[in-house]
Structure formats: C-alpha cells, structure tokens
JSON list of C-alpha atoms in Angstrom, two decimals:
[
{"chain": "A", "resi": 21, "resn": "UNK", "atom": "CA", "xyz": [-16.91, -157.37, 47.40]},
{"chain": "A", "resi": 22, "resn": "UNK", "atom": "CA", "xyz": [-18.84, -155.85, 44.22]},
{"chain": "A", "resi": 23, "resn": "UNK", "atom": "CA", "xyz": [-16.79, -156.73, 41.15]},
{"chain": "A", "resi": 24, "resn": "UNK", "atom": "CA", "xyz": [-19.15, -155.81, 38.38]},
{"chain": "A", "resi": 25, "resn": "UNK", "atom": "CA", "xyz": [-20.95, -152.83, 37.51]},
{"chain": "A", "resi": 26, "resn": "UNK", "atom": "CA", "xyz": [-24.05, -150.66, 38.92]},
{"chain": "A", "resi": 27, "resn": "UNK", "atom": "CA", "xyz": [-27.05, -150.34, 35.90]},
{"chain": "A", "resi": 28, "resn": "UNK", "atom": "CA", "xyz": [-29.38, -147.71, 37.34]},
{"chain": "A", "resi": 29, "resn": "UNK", "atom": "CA", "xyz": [-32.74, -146.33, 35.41]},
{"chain": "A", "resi": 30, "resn": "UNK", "atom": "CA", "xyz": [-36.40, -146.37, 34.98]},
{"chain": "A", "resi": 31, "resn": "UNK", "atom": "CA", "xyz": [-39.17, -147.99, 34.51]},
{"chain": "A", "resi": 32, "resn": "UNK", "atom": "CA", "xyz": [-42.50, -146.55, 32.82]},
{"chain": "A", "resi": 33, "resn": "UNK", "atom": "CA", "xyz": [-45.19, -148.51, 31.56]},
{"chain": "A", "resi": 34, "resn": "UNK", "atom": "CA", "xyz": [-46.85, -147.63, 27.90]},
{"chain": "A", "resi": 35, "resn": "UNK", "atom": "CA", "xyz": [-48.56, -144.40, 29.48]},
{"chain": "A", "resi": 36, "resn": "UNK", "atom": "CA", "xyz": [-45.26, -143.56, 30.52]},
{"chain": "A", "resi": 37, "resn": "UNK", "atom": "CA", "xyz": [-46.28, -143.78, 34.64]},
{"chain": "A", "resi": 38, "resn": "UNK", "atom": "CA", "xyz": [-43.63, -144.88, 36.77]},
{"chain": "A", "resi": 39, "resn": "UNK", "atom": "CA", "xyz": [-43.75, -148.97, 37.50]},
{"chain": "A", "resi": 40, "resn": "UNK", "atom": "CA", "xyz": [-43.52, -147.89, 41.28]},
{"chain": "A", "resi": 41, "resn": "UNK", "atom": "CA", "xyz": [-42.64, -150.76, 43.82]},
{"chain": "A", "resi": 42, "resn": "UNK", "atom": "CA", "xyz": [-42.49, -153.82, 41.81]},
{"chain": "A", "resi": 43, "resn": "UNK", "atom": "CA", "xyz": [-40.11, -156.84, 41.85]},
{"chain": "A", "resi": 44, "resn": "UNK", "atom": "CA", "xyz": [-37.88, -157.49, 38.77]},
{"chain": "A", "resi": 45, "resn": "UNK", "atom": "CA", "xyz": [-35.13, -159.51, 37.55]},
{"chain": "A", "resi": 46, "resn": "UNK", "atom": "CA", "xyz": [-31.84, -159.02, 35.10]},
{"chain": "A", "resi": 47, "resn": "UNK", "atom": "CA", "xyz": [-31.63, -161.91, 33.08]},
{"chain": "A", "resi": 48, "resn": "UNK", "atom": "CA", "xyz": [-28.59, -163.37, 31.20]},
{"chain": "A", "resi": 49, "resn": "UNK", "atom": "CA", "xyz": [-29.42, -164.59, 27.61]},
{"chain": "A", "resi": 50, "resn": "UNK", "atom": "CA", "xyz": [-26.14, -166.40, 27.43]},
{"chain": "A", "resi": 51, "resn": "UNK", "atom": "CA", "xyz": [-26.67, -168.39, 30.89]},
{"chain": "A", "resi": 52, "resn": "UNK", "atom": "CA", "xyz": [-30.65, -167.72, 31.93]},
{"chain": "A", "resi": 53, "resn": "UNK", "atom": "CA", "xyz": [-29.92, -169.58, 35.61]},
{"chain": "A", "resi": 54, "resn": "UNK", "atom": "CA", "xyz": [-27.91, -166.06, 36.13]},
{"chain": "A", "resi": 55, "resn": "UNK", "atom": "CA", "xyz": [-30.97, -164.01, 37.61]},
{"chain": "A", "resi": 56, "resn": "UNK", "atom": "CA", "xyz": [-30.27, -160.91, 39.51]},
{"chain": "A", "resi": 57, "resn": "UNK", "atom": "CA", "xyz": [-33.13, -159.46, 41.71]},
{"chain": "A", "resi": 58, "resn": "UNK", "atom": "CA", "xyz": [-34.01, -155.47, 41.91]},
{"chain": "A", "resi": 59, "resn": "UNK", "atom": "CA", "xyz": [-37.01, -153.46, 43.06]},
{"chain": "A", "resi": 60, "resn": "UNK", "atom": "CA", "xyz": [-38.10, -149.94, 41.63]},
{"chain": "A", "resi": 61, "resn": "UNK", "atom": "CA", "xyz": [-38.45, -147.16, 43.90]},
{"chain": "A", "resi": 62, "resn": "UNK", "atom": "CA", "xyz": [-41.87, -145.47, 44.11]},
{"chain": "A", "resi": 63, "resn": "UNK", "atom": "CA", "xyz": [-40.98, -143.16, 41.16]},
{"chain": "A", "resi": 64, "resn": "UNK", "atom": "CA", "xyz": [-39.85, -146.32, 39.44]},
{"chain": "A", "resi": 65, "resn": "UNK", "atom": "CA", "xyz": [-35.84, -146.24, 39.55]},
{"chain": "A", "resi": 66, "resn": "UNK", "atom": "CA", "xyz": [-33.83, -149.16, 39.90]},
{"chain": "A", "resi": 67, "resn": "UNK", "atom": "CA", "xyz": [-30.10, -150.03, 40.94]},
{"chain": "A", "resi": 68, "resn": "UNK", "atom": "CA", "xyz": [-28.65, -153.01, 40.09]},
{"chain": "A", "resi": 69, "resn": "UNK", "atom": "CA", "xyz": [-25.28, -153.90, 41.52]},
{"chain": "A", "resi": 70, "resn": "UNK", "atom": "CA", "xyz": [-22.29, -156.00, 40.68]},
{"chain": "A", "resi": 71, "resn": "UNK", "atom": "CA", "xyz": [-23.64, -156.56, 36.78]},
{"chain": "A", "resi": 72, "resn": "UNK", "atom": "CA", "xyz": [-21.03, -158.08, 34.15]},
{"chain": "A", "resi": 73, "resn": "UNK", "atom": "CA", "xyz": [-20.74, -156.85, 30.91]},
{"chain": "A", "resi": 74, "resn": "UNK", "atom": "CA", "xyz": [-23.40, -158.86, 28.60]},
{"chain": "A", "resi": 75, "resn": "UNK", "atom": "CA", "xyz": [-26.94, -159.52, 26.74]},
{"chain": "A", "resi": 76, "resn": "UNK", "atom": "CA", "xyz": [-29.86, -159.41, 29.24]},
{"chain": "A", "resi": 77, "resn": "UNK", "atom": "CA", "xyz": [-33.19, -159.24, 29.89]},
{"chain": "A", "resi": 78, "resn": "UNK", "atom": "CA", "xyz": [-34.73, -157.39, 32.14]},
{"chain": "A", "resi": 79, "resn": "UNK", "atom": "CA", "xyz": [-38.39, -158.69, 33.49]},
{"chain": "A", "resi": 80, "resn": "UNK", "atom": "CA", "xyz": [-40.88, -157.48, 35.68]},
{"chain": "A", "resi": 81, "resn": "UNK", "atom": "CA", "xyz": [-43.02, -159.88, 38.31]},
{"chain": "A", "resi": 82, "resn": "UNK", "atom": "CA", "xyz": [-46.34, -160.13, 36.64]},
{"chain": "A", "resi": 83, "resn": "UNK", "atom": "CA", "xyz": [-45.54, -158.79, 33.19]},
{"chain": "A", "resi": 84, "resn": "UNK", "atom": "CA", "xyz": [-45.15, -161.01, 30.31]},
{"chain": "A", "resi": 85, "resn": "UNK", "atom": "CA", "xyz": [-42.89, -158.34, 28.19]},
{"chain": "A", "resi": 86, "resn": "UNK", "atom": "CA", "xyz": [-39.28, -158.65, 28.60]},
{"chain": "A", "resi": 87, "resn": "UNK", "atom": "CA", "xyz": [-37.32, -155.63, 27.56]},
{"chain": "A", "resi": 88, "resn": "UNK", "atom": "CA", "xyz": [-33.61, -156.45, 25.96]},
{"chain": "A", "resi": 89, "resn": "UNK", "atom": "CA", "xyz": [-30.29, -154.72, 27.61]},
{"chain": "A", "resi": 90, "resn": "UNK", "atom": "CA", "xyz": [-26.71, -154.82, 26.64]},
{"chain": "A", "resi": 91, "resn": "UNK", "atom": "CA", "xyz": [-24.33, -153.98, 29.20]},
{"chain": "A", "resi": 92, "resn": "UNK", "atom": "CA", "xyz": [-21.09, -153.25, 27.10]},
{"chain": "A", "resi": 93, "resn": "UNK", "atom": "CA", "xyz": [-17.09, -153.44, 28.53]},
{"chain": "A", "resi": 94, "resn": "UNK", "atom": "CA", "xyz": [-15.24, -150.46, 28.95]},
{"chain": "A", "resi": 95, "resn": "UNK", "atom": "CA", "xyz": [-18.41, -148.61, 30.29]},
{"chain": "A", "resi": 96, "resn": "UNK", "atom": "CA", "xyz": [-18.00, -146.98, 33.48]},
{"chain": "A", "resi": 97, "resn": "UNK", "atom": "CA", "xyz": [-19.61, -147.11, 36.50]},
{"chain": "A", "resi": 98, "resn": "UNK", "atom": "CA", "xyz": [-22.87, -146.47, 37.31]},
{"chain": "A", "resi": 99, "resn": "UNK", "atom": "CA", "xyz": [-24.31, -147.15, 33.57]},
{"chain": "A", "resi": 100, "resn": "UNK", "atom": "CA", "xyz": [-27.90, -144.88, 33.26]},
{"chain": "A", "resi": 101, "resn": "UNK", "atom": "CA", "xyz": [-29.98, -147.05, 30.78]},
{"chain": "A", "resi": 102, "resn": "UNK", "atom": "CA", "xyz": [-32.03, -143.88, 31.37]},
{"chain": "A", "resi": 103, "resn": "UNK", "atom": "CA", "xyz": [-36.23, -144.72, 30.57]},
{"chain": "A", "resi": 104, "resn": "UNK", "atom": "CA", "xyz": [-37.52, -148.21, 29.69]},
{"chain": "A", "resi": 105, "resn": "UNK", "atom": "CA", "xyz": [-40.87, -148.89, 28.70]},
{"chain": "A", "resi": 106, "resn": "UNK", "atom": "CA", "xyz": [-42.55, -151.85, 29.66]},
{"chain": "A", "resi": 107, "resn": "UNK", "atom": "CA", "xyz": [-45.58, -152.28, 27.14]},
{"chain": "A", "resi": 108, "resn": "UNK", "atom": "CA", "xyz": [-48.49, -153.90, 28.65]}
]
C-alpha cells in the first residue's frame, strides 16, 4: 500500500535538453539512509511514489550537483515540481 505522495517532473540539464533515461535518487536531508530510486523517461519525466512530506535532495547517477526539494503537508496528490535543472 502507497501511503505517501506521488512528486512527478522534469529534468533538463543547463542547455535545457531533457536528462533522458538516467537513474536518480530522492534523498532525505533529515535521515540520508532514506534513498528512493526513480528513472526519467526519454523526454526526461520522473514519478516518484509513496514520498513523505520533507527536505530532499534529488541526485542524478553520474552528476555531482544535487538539486534541493521540499515536499510540503497538506499538498495534494500528484505534486508537479514542474522543470529542474541539473547544472553540469
């Protein structure tokens, strides 16, 4: 059973092209063992499921950059953190 929320959006690196098929990972800065895994689509969306409200970072496999996401309470369901940049 899902308890938490869906975070959907997507990914662009500085040129603003799609990160297309890459591995990443939501990160909690409160407990940084709490890792969820997601993949972008090949126009660079992601859906992450069952995500608690909190301070995260989100990191792509083989980037150093880590891009900073709050996930508040009271939001609903599926929360659109619309474009994120990943500078290179």
């Amino acid at each position: 059973q899902v308890t938490g929320m869906t975070v959907k959006g997507r990914l662009l690196d500085s040129n603003n092209t799609p990160i297309i098929r890459k591995a990443g990972q939501l990160i909690s800065t409160t407990d940084p063992s709490h890792r969820i895994l997601f993949f972008t689509s090949r126009k660079g969306y992601f859906y992450i499921q069952n995500v608690n409200p909190g301070n995260y970072e989100l990191a792509i496999s083989g980037e150093d950059n880590l891009v900073a996401v709050s996930i508040e309470k009271g939001k609903t369901s599926p929360i659109d953190l619309g474009r994120i940049r990943i500078k290179e």
